[in-house]
Structure formats: C-alpha cells, structure tokens
Amino acid sequence: MKAIAVRDGAGEPELIELPQPEPAAGEALIRTLRVGVDGTDHEVIAGSHGGSPAGDDYLVLGHEAVGVVEDPNDTDLEAGQLVVPTVRRPPNGDNPYFERGEPDMAPDGQYHERGIVGDHGFMAEYFTSPESTLVTLSPDLAEYGFLVEPISITEKAVEHAEASRSAFEWTPESALVLGNGSLGLLTLAMFEHRFDRTYCLGRRERPDPTIDIIESLESTYINSNETPVPEIPDAYEPPDLIYEATGYAKHPFEAVEALAPNGVLALLGVPGDWEFEFNGGKFHREVVLHNKALVGSVNSNIRHFEAAVESLGALSEAFLSSLVTGIYDLEEFEQAFVDDDTTIKNAVQFSSYEERR
Amino acid sequence: MKAIAVRDGAGEPELIELPQPEPAAGEALIRTLRVGVDGTDHEVIAGSHGGSPAGDDYLVLGHEAVGVVEDPNDTDLEAGQLVVPTVRRPPNGDNPYFERGEPDMAPDGQYHERGIVGDHGFMAEYFTSPESTLVTLSPDLAEYGFLVEPISITEKAVEHAEASRSAFEWTPESALVLGNGSLGLLTLAMFEHRFDRTYCLGRRERPDPTIDIIESLESTYINSNETPVPEIPDAYEPPDLIYEATGYAKHPFEAVEALAPNGVLALLGVPGDWEFEFNGGKFHREVVLHNKALVGSVNSNIRHFEAAVESLGALSEAFLSSLVTGIYDLEEFEQAFVDDDTTIKNAVQFSSYEERR
C-alpha cells in the first residue's frame, strides 16, 4: 500500500510503498479516508520535533485521520463504520496514564504519538488501531472527520481552563483567540455560541481569507500590528478567557495582564527558547491580586475526541468549507504540505467513503 | 475604647481612643480577644498598601481577629460565642460578588478590606460585624483563633489549585512551600498529612527557630542560598504542588519549571515591579508540554474560614505554640509589630476569653 513518510533528515515528505498492516488482537483494520496536515507535521518534516520509531529510518506522517472500518477483526466495531483514531500509544505495554484513559497527561517517555514521535502515523491507505483508541462518528461527518483531532485539542484545553475556574461562580462573557491559523479558527467557531463576544488576533492585512472567516463567525478581528495584546483591554475589553495558539513566547505574559479579573489563559503553543526582558513583578502581582490562572495543555484523550465529534457536528458547512482550502489525492500529496497565505487547512485524501475494494 | 491605628503618613501604629461601636441591624457587637499581625499590616503601616476609610485620616489596623459575642443584637448568635470575622466588606451596598458569598473574587473597587483598605480593622476593644461575616468556633480554639484568617488564605489557594487539576486524575505526592514566614509555616503544617513529602524553602541559616519547626513537621528545609529553586528537582524531586508565599518575583518562573509534570503553582505573594531577563520561550513550552498550571489567589471567603476552623483544630499545640512567638497586651502593643529573626507570629491581646465586663 502507499504511505506518505519522511525519511530521517530528508526534510520533505515522500510517497513510499509498505505492506498492508495486519490487525493484532483487539485491533481493527481501518481504510484511511482523509488525513489533515498541521503545524506539527511541518515541524516533524523539518526535523525540529518528534522522531521515527526505534529501528526505522523513516516515519509515516499524519495524526489527524478519519477512516472506515475495513476489518473489525475481533473488536465490537462493524465493517463500514466511520472512525477517528486518537494519537498517543503506550511505548512499552500499558502504563497508569493509558490504563485510566488519560494518555494526554503522560509525561515524557511514557507515550508515543502516531505520526509524530515513536510510532508511524495514519498517512497510509490502511492503518490498524486498538478498538479503545477509536471513536465512531455518523456518516455525514466523513468529509470533515479529520478535524476531530484538532478540535479535541481545544476540547481538552477549554476543559482544563474551565476546571481552573470551577472553585467559584465564573460567568465568562468574552474570549480572545490568539492566532488565526486553522486551530485558532476552529476554536473561534467552537466559541461562537459559548461566549457573548469573541475576538481573534492575527497579523494579516486585509483582504485575507482568515479575516473573512473571523467576521463570518461574528467575531472581531484584531490586527496585532495595529493593536498588540497589551492594548486589547483598552481598545476592546479585557477578555475572560484567552486561548493562545501562536507559539509566540511573549504572548503568555502579555495575555495574563490583558485578562479580566478571575480570567484564565489556555496555553497551547510550543515555542523555542527565547530570552527577553520583562516585568515579572507586575505579572506576579497581577495573577495574585486578580485571581488569574494560566493552564498549559497538550494532546487530548478519547473523552475529548468524543466531545469533538459533537462539536464538529455543530459547525456549519459554510464555515468548514471555507476553512478547508485543499483536499489532495495521493498523486498530488505534495500540494497538501504547501503552507502559504492562501492555505488554511489541507488534507490528503486516500480513498472516499463510498469506495469499496 | 482603645484601638490601634495608623495615621496617614505616620509610618507607625499608635494607641487611640474611640467610642465603642453600636451594632447596626444584622450586626453583632464583638469583644476582641486577640488580633494577629502579618506582612500586610507592615505594608499598611509603611503606607505602601491599603488606605484609610473615606473621611478619616487614620485606619484602625488588624484583619486577623478572634473575639467573643458581647451583644448578639438582632442576630441568631449567642452572647459568649467565639467568632472570627471575615475581612472584605461591600463598599457601597451589596454587589454580586458579596451576594453570592464570593467577595474574595471581587475586582478592584468592589470591596473594602477591614484593617487594610477603606474600612477600619479589628484592633480595638470592640468591633461590630454582620452575622453573615462571622464564623463560630469552639471555645478550645480561643487562644489561636486569630490564625483562622491566615489559614483561610491557604484554604482558598489550595482549593483553586486543586480545582485546576480536577479535569484529570491528579495524585500529588509532594509539595514545596516557598517561604518560611508564618503563612508558609502554617501552610506546611496543613500539608503535613495531605502530602507524602513536603519541603520548605527559606534563606535562613541554622540555628533558626523556623527550621526547627519545619523539621518538627517532618518536612525538609531547603536553604535557598545552597539550593535555589531551579536546582530543587535534581537535589530533591520535582514537586507536584508549589505554594509561593515569598513575593519574590522570580519565583513564579523558576517554580513552574521546577514542578513535576501536571503540577500546579499557587501564587500568593504581591511583589512590586521588577524587570528582569528570562527565558520566556522555555517557560511557555514547559507549561504546555507538561500540562502545568499556575493559579493566583488573594483573600478568602466564609467557606474558606469555615474550612480553616477545621484545619486549625487539627494542628498540634506543639506546633502552634512554637509558631506564635509573642502575645502582647495593649500596654506593650508596639512589641507585636517588631519583626526580627526571632519573630514568627505575633498578636495583640485585647481581652481574655474568660473576662466579663
């Protein structure tokens, strides 16, 4: 079968030929429909994040997949069911984080991530996965099912952010999303009916397709070149929740100060080292005197995938079709990895839902 | 009656004469037993924090009080009941934070703090307070009842820190308290049976009475001159919870990195401005990749006072008597405000529980 992989050090993806996998006990064989591309894939390809499985000098890419059960094997799944796989797998048999369904909370060394680190991903015509790692979804979600994984990332981050505010009566009205990439826009769409007012910060100038999407969500676009984060409280309002999806290392510090009293900042970006000067005393004081919180979040577990299936179902076709700027067949897979100002979210299509062998 | 107040700009407390207060409807008249002194009092005296009530050029000090109901007035309290008052009061009639019992979450301008900002404190022979602001305690807690307020500060901070970890199965084993002042030591004592291993960071050299207390709590003293926060994970272990009670503006950043994966930092200090260079990218990345949280906490509400009464009852007489280094009568009140290396926690005694007029 065909797969899209990156060889160690190659710096670009290539099409390779692999044997079709055999499901082990407890696993189903899945025919891949679509696999999304995100910033993590670009980091993996560049070699700045992740790594190949032990013993292999290549990594099959892809962690945002949707597929169809081809062979249920010994599982309770049924052939033809639409499924999305979670990403983390135990590296050496189970460990407590996996046993209790919280692999997203496992520390370094206690997880692999399919398509990212230690385990091959889903960018292949078929993949196998344990039943416990697969969420089912209704056939009408086949087209955009590869968005369940990124949506699950936000489900987790927001769950943790809300938990941090659960010791008192928190009634948030406004949310600010930092970043107008695909994750930022998905999050903004999820927030449309959760908050009275939403804002999205980016650095693009008009005309721009992401700004059009932001405005179609009845959200306010904030151009960071005109209104940087520290000026947002005066220019708009201090937000109750800020969701960071930029990886810009100054954002946590600016955002905490911009929050409304009792607000929370969810951090999701993964920046490199960056030393800078900053008023740590003011940050510290502000967090304390206004009961603020800051919560980091990485990965997601099957509960978040299940919530994400619900959230995906609530997003409009108009939004989804404007977010997904490219679906590319295997023959033109390189196109899916192009990242320019017209690209918002791309995916590779391995087969269509209606196909049968 | 006699009261201890600071005149605006005086920089030191003095004994003044005031009329005995009359309880308004819904208020009881309380005969003051003891009122503790803490760092906030020193800041208020120095003029760097808080302020006198509108129209007055002096502030009666004291926010850590225990007293006896002298006149229940129209409340359901009974004469002779031991009570501790909360600290925040609504500035102009009620507001939603007070109405729902969460004045500790009120933003600037929506609260006064008795003995700190906008309202006179409890360092007087009598004070009045609404029934809804008074928690009752059993007579055996009369001696140390002035510790209920500082303990309530930790109840709230730990409640918020634990809430931030409530979206997953968090099983903390170790806690580190930054600061060996009275609040740090009280917190360490509260942690003795909540965590398997506790640590307390200070900058004192042996012999020192706070180090003796730390070791009597079966905790490990960490001298920050020998082992600064960034070295604690290697020298001891990365703690699951860190409680900051130093007001040292670099501690939040060092402590987040020192935390164990999925750990939480509770911030309580209130530093002044301080600009310094720091690796914000590493901080940001560490928070995200290890699901860490940081929670600021100020003040406390009546639920936390009620929990604090329970916690106080569980602390040993040996610990409490070593923590409280001075109880001073009104005639020698200046002694209670001395803050040197032999002072841990002082209080002023206005009357004794057994006294009757």
Coordinates of C-alpha atoms in Angstrom, one line a residue, chain A residues 49 88 97 100 102 104-108 111 156 159-160 163-171 244 246-253 261-262 267-285 287-299 301 303-304, chain B residues 49 88 97 100 102 104-108 111 156 159-160 163-171 244 246-253 261-262 267-285 287-299 301 303-304:
Chain A
H49 CA 10.1 17.9 16.6
R88 CA -1.0 8.6 21.8
Y97 CA -1.9 7.0 32.3
R100 CA -7.1 5.3 33.2
E102 CA -5.6 9.8 30.3
D104 CA -2.7 13.1 27.3
M105 CA -1.4 13.5 30.9
A106 CA 1.5 11.1 30.5
P107 CA 5.0 12.7 30.9
D108 CA 7.9 12.3 28.5
Y111 CA 3.9 7.8 25.4
K156 CA -9.1 19.5 26.4
E159 CA -11.9 21.7 29.8
H160 CA -8.8 22.3 31.8
A163 CA -11.8 23.4 35.6
S164 CA -9.3 26.0 36.9
R165 CA -12.3 28.4 37.4
S166 CA -14.6 25.8 38.9
A167 CA -14.0 26.7 42.6
F168 CA -16.1 29.9 42.2
E169 CA -19.0 31.1 40.1
W170 CA -17.4 32.0 36.8
T171 CA -19.6 33.6 34.2
E244 CA -3.1 31.0 22.8
T246 CA 0.6 31.2 18.2
G247 CA 3.6 29.7 20.0
Y248 CA 4.8 33.3 20.4
A249 CA 6.7 33.3 23.7
K250 CA 5.7 36.8 24.8
H251 CA 2.0 36.1 24.5
P252 CA 1.6 34.3 27.9
F253 CA 2.9 37.3 29.7
P261 CA -10.1 39.7 36.8
N262 CA -10.7 36.0 37.5
L267 CA -1.6 28.0 26.5
L268 CA -1.1 25.6 23.5
G269 CA 1.9 26.9 21.6
V270 CA 5.3 25.3 21.8
P271 CA 7.9 28.0 21.2
G272 CA 11.7 27.5 21.2
D273 CA 14.0 29.2 23.7
W274 CA 13.8 33.0 23.8
E275 CA 15.3 35.2 26.5
F276 CA 13.7 38.6 26.9
E277 CA 13.4 41.4 29.4
F278 CA 10.1 41.6 31.2
N279 CA 8.3 43.0 34.3
G280 CA 8.0 39.8 36.2
G281 CA 6.9 41.6 39.4
K282 CA 3.9 43.1 37.6
F283 CA 2.9 39.7 36.1
H284 CA 3.2 38.0 39.5
R285 CA 1.2 40.7 41.3
V287 CA -2.0 37.0 38.8
V288 CA -2.4 37.2 42.6
L289 CA -4.5 40.3 43.1
H290 CA -7.0 39.4 40.3
N291 CA -7.2 35.6 41.0
K292 CA -6.0 34.8 37.5
A293 CA -5.0 31.4 36.1
L294 CA -2.8 30.0 33.4
V295 CA -3.2 26.4 32.1
G296 CA -1.0 24.6 29.7
S297 CA -2.5 21.9 27.6
V298 CA -1.1 19.3 25.2
N299 CA -2.7 16.4 23.3
N301 CA -7.8 11.8 25.3
R303 CA -13.2 11.8 26.0
H304 CA -12.1 14.9 24.2
Chain B
H49 CA -0.5 49.2 50.6
R88 CA -13.9 42.0 52.9
Y97 CA -19.7 39.0 44.5
R100 CA -23.1 35.0 46.2
E102 CA -17.6 35.2 47.0
D104 CA -12.7 37.2 47.5
M105 CA -13.4 37.2 43.8
A106 CA -14.5 40.9 43.6
P107 CA -12.3 43.1 41.4
D108 CA -10.8 46.4 42.4
Y111 CA -14.6 45.6 48.0
K156 CA -8.6 29.2 49.2
E159 CA -8.9 24.9 46.7
H160 CA -8.2 26.9 43.5
A163 CA -9.7 22.8 41.0
S164 CA -7.2 23.5 38.3
R165 CA -6.2 19.8 38.4
S166 CA -9.8 18.4 38.7
A167 CA -10.2 17.6 34.9
F168 CA -7.9 14.6 35.3
E169 CA -6.9 12.1 38.0
W170 CA -4.3 14.0 39.9
T171 CA -2.5 12.2 42.7
E244 CA 4.6 30.6 46.9
T246 CA 7.6 35.0 49.3
G247 CA 6.5 37.8 47.0
Y248 CA 9.8 37.2 45.2
A249 CA 9.0 38.0 41.6
K250 CA 11.4 35.4 40.0
H251 CA 9.8 32.6 42.0
P252 CA 6.8 32.0 39.7
F253 CA 9.0 31.4 36.7
P261 CA 4.5 17.2 35.0
N262 CA 0.8 18.0 35.6
L267 CA 0.9 32.2 43.8
L268 CA 0.2 34.4 46.8
G269 CA 2.9 37.0 47.0
V270 CA 2.4 40.6 45.9
P271 CA 5.7 41.9 44.6
G272 CA 6.5 45.4 43.3
D273 CA 7.6 46.0 39.7
W274 CA 10.8 44.2 38.7
E275 CA 12.1 43.9 35.2
F276 CA 14.5 41.0 34.5
E277 CA 15.8 38.9 31.7
F278 CA 14.3 35.5 31.4
N279 CA 13.7 32.6 29.0
G280 CA 10.0 33.1 28.3
G281 CA 10.1 30.5 25.5
K282 CA 11.2 27.8 27.8
F283 CA 8.6 28.7 30.4
H284 CA 5.8 28.7 27.8
R285 CA 6.9 25.4 26.3
V287 CA 3.7 24.8 30.8
V288 CA 2.2 23.4 27.6
L289 CA 4.2 20.1 27.1
H290 CA 3.7 19.1 30.7
N291 CA 0.2 20.3 31.3
K292 CA 1.2 22.6 34.1
A293 CA -1.0 25.3 35.8
L294 CA -0.4 28.5 37.7
V295 CA -3.1 29.9 39.9
G296 CA -3.1 33.3 41.7
S297 CA -5.1 33.7 44.9
V298 CA -6.0 36.6 47.1
N299 CA -8.2 36.9 50.1
N301 CA -14.5 33.8 51.7
R303 CA -16.4 28.9 53.2
H304 CA -12.6 29.1 53.5

